[in-house]
Coordinates of N, CA and C in Angstrom, one line a residue:
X20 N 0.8 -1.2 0.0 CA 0.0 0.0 0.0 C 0.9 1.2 0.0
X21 N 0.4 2.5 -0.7 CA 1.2 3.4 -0.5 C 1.3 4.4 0.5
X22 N 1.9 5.2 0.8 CA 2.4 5.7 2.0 C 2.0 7.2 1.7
X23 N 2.6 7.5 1.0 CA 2.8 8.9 0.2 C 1.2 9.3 0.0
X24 N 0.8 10.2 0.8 CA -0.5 11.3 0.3 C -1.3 10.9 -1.1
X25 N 0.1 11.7 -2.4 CA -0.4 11.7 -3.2 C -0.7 10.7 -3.8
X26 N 0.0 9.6 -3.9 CA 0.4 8.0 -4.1 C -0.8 8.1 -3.7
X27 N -0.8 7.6 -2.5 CA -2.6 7.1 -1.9 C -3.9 8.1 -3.0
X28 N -3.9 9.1 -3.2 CA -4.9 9.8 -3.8 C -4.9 9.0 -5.5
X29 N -3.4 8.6 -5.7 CA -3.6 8.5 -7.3 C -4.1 7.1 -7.2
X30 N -4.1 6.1 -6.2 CA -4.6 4.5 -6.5 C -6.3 5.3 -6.2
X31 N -6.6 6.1 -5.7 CA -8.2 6.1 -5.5 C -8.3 6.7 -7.2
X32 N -7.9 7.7 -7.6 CA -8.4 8.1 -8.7 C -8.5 7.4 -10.1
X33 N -7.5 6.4 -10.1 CA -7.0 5.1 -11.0 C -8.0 4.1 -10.5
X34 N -9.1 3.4 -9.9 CA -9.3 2.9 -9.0 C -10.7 3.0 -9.8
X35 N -11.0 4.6 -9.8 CA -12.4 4.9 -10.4 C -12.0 5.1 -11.7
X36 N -11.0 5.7 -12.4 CA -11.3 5.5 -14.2 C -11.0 4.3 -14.5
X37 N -10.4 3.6 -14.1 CA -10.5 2.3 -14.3 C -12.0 1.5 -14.1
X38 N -13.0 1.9 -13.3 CA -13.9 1.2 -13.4 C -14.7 2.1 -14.1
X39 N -14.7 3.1 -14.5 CA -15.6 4.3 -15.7 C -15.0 3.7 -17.0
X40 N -13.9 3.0 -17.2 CA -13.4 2.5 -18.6 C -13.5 1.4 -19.0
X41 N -14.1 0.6 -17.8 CA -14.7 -1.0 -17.9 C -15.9 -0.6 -18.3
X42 N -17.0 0.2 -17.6 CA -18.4 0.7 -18.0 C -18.2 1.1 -19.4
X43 N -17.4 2.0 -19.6 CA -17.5 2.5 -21.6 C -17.5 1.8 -22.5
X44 N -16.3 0.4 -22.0 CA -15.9 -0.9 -23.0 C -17.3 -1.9 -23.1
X45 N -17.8 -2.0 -22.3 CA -18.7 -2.9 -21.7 C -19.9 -1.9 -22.3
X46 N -20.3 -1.1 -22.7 CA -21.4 -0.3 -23.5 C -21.3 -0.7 -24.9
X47 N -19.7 -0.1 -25.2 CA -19.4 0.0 -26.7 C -19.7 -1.7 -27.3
X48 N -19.1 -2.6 -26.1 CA -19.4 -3.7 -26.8 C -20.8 -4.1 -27.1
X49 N -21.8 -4.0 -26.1 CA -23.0 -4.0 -26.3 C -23.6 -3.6 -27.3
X50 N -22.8 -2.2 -27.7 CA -23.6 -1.8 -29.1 C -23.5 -2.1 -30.4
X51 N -21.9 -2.9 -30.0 CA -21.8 -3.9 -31.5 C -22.3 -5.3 -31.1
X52 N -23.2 -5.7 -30.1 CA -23.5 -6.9 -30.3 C -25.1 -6.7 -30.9
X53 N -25.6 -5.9 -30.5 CA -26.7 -5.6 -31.2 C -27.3 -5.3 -32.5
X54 N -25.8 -4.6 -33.0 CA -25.6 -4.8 -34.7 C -25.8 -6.4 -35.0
X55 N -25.0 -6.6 -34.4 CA -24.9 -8.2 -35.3 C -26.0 -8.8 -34.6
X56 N -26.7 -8.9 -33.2 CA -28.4 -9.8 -33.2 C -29.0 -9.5 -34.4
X57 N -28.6 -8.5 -34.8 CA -30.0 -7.3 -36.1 C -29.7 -8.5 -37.3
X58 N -28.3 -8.7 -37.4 CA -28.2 -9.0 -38.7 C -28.2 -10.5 -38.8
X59 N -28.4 -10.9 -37.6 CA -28.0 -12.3 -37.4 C -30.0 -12.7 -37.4
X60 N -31.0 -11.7 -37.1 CA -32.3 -11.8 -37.6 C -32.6 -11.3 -38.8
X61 N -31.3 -11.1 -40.0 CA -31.9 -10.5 -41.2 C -33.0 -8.9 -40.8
X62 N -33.1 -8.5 -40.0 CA -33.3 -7.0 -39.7 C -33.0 -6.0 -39.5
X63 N -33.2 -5.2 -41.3 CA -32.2 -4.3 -41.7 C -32.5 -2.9 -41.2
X64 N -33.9 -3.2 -40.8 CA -33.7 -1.5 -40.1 C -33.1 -1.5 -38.6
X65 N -33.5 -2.6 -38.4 CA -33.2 -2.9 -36.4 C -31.5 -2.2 -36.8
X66 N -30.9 -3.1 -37.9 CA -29.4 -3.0 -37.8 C -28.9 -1.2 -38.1
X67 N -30.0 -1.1 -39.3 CA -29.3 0.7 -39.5 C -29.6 1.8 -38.6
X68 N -30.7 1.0 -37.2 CA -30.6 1.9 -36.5 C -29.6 1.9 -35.3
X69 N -29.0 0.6 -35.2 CA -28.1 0.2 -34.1 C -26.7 0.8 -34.4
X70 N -26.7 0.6 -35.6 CA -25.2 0.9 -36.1 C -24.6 2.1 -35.9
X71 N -25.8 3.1 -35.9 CA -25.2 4.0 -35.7 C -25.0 4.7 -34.3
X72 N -25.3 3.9 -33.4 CA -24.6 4.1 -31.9 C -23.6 3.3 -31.8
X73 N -23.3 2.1 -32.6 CA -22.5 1.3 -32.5 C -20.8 2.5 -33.2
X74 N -21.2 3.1 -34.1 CA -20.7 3.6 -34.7 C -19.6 4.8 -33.5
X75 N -21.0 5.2 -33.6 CA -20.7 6.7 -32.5 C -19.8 6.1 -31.2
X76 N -20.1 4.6 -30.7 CA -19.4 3.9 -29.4 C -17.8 4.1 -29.7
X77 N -17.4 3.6 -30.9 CA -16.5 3.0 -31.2 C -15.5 4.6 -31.8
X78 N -16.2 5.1 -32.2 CA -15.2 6.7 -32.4 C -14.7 7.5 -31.1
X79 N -15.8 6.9 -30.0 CA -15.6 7.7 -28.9 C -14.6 6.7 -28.0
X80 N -14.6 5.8 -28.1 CA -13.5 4.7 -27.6 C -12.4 5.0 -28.1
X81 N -12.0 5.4 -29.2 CA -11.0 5.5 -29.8 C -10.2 6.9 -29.2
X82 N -11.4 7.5 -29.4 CA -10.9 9.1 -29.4 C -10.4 9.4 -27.6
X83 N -10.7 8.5 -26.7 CA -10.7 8.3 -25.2 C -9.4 7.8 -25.0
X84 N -9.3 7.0 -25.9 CA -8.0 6.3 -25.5 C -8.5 4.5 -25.1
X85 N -9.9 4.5 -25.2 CA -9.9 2.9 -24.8 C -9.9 1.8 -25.7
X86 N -9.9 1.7 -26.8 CA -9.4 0.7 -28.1 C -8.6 2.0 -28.6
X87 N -8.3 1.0 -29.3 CA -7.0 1.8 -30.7 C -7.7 2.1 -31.5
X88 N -7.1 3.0 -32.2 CA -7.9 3.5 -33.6 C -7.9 3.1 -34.4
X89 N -7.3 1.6 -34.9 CA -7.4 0.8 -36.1 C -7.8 -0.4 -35.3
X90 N -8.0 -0.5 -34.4 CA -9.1 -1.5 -33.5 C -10.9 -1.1 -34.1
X91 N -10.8 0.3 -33.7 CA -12.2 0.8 -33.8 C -12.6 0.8 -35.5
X92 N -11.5 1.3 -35.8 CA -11.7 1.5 -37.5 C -12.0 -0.2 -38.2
X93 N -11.3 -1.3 -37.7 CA -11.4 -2.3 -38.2 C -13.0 -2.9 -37.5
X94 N -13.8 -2.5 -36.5 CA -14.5 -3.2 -35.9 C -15.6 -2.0 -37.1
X95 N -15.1 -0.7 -36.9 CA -16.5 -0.2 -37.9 C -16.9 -0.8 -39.1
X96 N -15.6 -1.0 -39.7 CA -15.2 -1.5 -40.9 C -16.3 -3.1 -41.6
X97 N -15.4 -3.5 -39.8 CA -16.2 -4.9 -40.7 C -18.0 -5.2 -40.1
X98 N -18.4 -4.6 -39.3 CA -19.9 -4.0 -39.0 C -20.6 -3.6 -40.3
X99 N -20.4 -2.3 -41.0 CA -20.4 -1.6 -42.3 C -20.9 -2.7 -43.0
X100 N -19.3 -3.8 -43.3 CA -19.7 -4.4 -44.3 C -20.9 -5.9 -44.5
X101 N -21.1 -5.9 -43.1 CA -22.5 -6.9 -42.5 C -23.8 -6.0 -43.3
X102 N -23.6 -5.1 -42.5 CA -25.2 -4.1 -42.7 C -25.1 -3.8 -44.1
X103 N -24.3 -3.1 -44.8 CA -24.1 -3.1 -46.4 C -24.6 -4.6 -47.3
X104 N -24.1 -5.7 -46.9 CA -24.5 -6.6 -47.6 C -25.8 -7.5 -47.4
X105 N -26.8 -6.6 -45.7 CA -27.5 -7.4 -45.8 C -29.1 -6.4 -46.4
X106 N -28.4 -5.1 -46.3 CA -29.4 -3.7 -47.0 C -28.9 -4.2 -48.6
X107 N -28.5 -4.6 -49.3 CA -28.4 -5.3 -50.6 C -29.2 -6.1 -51.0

C-alpha cells in the first residue's frame, strides 16, 4: 500500500477511471453486439438503427484512449460491411 499522500490519492483516482473505462468498453461492446443480433435476424432496419450508436461507441472509444484507432476502425469496418450486404 502506499504511503505517500499523493500515491494514496492517485490509487483512488486510478481505481475509479479504471472502473468508468470497464463501464464504456462494456457499453461500446453492447452496441456492436446488437448490430450483429440485427443481422444475425436479417433486420435491416433494427441493424441501420443500431449501427449507428455502435458507430458513435467505437469513435468515442477511440478518441478516449480505450481501443485503438485501427481496433475501432477495423471493428467499424467490418460492421459496415455486414449491414451493407444485408441492405443489398
Amino acid at each position: 500500500m502506499a504511503n505517500i499522500k499523493s500515491a494514496i490519492k492517485r490509487v483512488k483516482t486510478s481505481e475509479a477511471a479504471r472502473a468508468h473505462n470497464i463501464a464504456q468498453k462494456s457499453a461500446v461492446r453492447t452496441n456492436v453486439k446488437k448490430v450483429e443480433a440485427a443481422i444475425a435476424l436479417n433486420d435491416a432496419t433494427a441493424a441501420n438503427e443500431s449501427i449507428v450508436a455502435a458507430v458513435k461507441g467505437l469513435d468515442k472509444a477511440a478518441t478516449k484512449g480505450l481501443i485503438s484507432k485501427n481496433a475501432a476502425a477495423r471493428k467499424k469496418s467490418r460492421l459496415m460491411k455486414k449491414v451493407n450486404k444485408l441492405n443489398a
